[in-house]
Short mmCIF file of C-alpha atoms in Angstrom, two decimals:
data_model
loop_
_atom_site.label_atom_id
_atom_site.label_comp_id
_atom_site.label_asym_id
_atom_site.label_seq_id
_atom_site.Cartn_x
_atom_site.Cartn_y
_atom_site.Cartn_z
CA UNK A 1 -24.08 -5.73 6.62
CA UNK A 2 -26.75 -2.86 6.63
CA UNK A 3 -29.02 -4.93 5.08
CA UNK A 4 -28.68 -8.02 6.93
CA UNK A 5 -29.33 -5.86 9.87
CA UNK A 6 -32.08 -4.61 8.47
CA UNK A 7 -33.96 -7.86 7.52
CA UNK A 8 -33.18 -9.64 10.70
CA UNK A 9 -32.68 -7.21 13.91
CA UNK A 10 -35.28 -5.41 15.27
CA UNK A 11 -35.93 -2.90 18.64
CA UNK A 12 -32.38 -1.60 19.41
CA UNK A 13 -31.32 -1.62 15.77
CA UNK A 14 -33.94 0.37 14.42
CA UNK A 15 -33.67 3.97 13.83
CA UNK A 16 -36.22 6.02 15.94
CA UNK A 17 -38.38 9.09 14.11
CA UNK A 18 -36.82 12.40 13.91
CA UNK A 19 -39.77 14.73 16.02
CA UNK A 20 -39.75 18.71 16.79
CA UNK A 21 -35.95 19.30 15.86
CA UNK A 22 -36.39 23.05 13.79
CA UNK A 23 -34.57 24.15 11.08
CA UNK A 24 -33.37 20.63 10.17
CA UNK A 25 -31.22 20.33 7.48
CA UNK A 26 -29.13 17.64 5.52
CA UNK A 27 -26.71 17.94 2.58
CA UNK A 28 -28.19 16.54 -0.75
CA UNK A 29 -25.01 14.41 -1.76
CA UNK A 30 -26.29 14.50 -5.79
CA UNK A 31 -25.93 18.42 -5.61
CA UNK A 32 -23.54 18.96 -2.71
CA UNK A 33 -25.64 21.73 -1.16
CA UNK A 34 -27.38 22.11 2.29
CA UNK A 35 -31.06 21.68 2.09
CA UNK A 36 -33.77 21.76 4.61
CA UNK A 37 -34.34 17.89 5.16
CA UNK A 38 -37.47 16.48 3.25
CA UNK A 39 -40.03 14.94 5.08
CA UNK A 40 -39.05 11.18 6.97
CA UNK A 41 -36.28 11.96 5.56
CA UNK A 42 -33.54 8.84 5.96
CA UNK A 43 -29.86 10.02 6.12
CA UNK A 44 -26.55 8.99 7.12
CA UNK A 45 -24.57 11.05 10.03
CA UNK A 46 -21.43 11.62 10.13
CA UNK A 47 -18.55 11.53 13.26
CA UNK A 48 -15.20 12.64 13.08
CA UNK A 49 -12.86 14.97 14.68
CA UNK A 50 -13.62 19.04 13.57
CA UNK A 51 -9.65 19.34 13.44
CA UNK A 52 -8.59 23.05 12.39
CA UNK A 53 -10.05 23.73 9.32
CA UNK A 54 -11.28 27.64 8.27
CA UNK A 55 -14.81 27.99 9.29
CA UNK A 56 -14.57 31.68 7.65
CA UNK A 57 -15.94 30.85 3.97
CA UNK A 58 -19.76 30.36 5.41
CA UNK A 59 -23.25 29.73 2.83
CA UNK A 60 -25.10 32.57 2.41
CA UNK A 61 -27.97 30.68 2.80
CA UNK A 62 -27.66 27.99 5.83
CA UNK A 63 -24.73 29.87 7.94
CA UNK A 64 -22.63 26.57 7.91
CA UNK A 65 -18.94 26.58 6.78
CA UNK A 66 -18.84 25.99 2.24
CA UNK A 67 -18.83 23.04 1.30
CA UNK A 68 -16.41 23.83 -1.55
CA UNK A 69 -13.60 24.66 1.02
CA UNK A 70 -14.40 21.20 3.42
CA UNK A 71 -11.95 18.47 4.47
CA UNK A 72 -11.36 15.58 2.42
CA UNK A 73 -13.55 13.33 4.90
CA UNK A 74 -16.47 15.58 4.15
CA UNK A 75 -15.78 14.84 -0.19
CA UNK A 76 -15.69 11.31 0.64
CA UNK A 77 -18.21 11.12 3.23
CA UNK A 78 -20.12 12.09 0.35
CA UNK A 79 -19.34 9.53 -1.86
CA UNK A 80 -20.04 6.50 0.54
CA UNK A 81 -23.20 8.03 1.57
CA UNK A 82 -24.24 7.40 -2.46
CA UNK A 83 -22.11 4.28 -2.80
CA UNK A 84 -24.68 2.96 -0.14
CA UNK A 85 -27.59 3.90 -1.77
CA UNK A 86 -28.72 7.19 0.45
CA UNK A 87 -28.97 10.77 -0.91
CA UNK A 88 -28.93 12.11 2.61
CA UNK A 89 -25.62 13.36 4.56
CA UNK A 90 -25.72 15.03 8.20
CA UNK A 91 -22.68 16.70 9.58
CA UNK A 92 -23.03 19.15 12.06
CA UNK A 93 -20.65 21.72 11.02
CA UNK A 94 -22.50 21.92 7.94
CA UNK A 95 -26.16 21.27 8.63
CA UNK A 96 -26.17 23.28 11.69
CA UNK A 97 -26.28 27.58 11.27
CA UNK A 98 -23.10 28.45 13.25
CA UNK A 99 -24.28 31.98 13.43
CA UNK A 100 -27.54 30.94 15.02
CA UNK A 101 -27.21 30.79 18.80
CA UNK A 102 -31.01 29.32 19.35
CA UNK A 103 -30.84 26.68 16.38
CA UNK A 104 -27.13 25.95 17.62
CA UNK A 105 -28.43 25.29 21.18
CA UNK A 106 -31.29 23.40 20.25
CA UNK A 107 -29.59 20.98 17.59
CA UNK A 108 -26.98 20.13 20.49
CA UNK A 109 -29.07 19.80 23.07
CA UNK A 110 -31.29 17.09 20.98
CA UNK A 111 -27.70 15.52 19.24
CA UNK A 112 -29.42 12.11 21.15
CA UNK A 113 -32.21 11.90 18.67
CA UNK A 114 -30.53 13.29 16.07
CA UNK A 115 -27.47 10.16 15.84
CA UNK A 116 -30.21 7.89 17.36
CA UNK A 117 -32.71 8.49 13.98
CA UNK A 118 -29.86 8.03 11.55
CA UNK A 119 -29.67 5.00 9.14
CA UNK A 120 -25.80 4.71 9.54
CA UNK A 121 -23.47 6.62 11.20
CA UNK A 122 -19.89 7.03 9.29
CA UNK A 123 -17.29 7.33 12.00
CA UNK A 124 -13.94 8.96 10.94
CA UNK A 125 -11.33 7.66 13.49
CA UNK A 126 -8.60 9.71 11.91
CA UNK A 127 -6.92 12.40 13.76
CA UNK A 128 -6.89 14.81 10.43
CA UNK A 129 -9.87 15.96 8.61
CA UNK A 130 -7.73 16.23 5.96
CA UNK A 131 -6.65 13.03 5.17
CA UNK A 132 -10.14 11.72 4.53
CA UNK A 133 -11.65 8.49 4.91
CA UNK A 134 -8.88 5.12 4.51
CA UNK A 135 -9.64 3.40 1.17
CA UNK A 136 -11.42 6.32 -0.30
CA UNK A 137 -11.21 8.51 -3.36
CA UNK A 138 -7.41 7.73 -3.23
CA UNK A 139 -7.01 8.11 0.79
CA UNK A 140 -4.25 4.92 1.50
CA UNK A 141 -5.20 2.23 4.14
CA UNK A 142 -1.71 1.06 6.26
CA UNK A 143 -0.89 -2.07 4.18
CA UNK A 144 -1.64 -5.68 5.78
CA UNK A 145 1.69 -7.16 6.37
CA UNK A 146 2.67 -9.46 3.93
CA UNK A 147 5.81 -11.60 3.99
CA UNK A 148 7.17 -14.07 1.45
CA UNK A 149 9.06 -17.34 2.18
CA UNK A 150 10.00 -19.00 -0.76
CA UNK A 151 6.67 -20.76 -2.10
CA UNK A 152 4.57 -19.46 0.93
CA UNK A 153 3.01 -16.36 1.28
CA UNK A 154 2.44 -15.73 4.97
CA UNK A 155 -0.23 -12.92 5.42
CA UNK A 156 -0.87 -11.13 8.87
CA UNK A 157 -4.09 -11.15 10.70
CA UNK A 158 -5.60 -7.45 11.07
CA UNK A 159 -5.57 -5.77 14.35
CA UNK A 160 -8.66 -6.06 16.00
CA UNK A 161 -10.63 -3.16 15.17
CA UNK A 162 -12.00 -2.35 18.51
CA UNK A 163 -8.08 -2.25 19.91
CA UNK A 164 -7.45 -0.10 16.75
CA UNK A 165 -10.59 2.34 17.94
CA UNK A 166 -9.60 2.78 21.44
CA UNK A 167 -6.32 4.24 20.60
CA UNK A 168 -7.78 6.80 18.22
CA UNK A 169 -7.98 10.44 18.95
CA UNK A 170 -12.12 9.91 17.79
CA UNK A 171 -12.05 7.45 20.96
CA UNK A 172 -10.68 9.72 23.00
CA UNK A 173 -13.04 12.56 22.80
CA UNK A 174 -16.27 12.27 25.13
CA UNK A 175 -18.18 14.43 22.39
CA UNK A 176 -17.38 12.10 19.28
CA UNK A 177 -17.27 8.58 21.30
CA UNK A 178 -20.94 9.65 22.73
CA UNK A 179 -22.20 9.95 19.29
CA UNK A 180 -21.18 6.61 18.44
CA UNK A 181 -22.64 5.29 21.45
CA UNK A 182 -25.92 6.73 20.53
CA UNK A 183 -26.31 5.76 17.21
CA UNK A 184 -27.96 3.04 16.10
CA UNK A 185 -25.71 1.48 13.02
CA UNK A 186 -21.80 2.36 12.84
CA UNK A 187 -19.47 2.01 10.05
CA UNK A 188 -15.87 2.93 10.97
CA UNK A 189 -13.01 3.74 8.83
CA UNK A 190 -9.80 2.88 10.74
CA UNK A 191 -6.07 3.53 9.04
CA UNK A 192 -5.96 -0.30 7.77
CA UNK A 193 -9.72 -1.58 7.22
CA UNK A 194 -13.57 -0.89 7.40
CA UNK A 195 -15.83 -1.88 10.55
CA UNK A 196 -19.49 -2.55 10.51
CA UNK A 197 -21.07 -2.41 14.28
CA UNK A 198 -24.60 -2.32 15.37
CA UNK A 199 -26.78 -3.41 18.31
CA UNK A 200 -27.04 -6.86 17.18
CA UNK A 201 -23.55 -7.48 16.06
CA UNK A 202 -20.38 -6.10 14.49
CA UNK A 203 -18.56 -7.11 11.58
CA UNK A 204 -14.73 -6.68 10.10
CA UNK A 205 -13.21 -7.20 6.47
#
């Protein structure tokens, strides 16, 4: 899906370049730490709902929340972000010093170009951190209804994933739906499949 997006759209569909955002940082996904973001650097973003989890246990270094005591969907963010073939991760929590009021301002008030320059956007539509991302690193995906009658199998279309979206708490948060709106490339994880959307088209299992 990525790359047929990338071979054949063009304008709306491509990522813009990342200009006069300070302090930019990423998390390296080979060694799980925050970095300052190497130059053009191409990375994934993240979207998902914050939830309730401690922000106490900060990085010395960066000011973000540890990594070490994340939410699952951060782990296994992680992993998709290298299962795709990028070394790049952005989450704000994380890449953004909490104790900073300056950087903090200035990171939200440019969140536009930030989603806007990503390669992909990974959008969490679960209402629990927690829980992770459907389908990964052991997280469960609801089952597709399956029913047997005698020699026939009869085997139940998905949901549509867009009806699945809107009744997600991710949906129904101005912040999170804005930063799907704004990004170029989305791939959602709903409880029962995977969702590929971009500005040229949009894609189910």
């Amino acid at each position: 899906w990525i790359d047929f997006c990338r071979l054949n759209h063009s304008g709306d569909c491509v990522p813009t370049a990342l200009i006069g955002i300070s302090s930019f940082r990423v998390i390296n996904c080979t060694t799980q730490s925050v970095i300052n973001a190497p130059q053009n650097c191409q990375f994934v973003a993240l979207s998902y709902v914050w939830g309730r989890s401690d922000l106490s246990n900060q990085d010395r270094k960066s000011g973000a929340p540890s990594l070490h005591a994340a939410p699952k969907v951060i782990a296994d963010s992680i992993e998709v972000t290298r299962l795709l073939g990028f070394q790049y991760l952005w989450v704000d929590r994380y890449c953004i010093n909490q104790s900073d009021t300056y950087e903090k301002h200035d990171q939200i008030c440019r969140m536009d170009a930030i989603y806007a320059s990503a390669q992909l956007t990974i959008i969490a539509a679960g209402d629990d951190p927690d829980m992770g991302l459907p389908g990964v690193n052991g997280t469960l995906r609801n089952p597709q209804p399956i029913y047997q009658v005698r020699d026939y199998t009869l085997v139940s279309s998905l949901t549509a994933a867009s009806a699945s979206l809107h009744q997600t708490a991710w949906a129904s948060r101005g912040w999170t739906y804005q930063e799907g709106l704004l990004s170029k490339r989305r791939l959602l994880f709903l409880s029962d499949q995977v969702y590929f959307e971009c500005n040229g088209m949009h894609c189910t299992e």
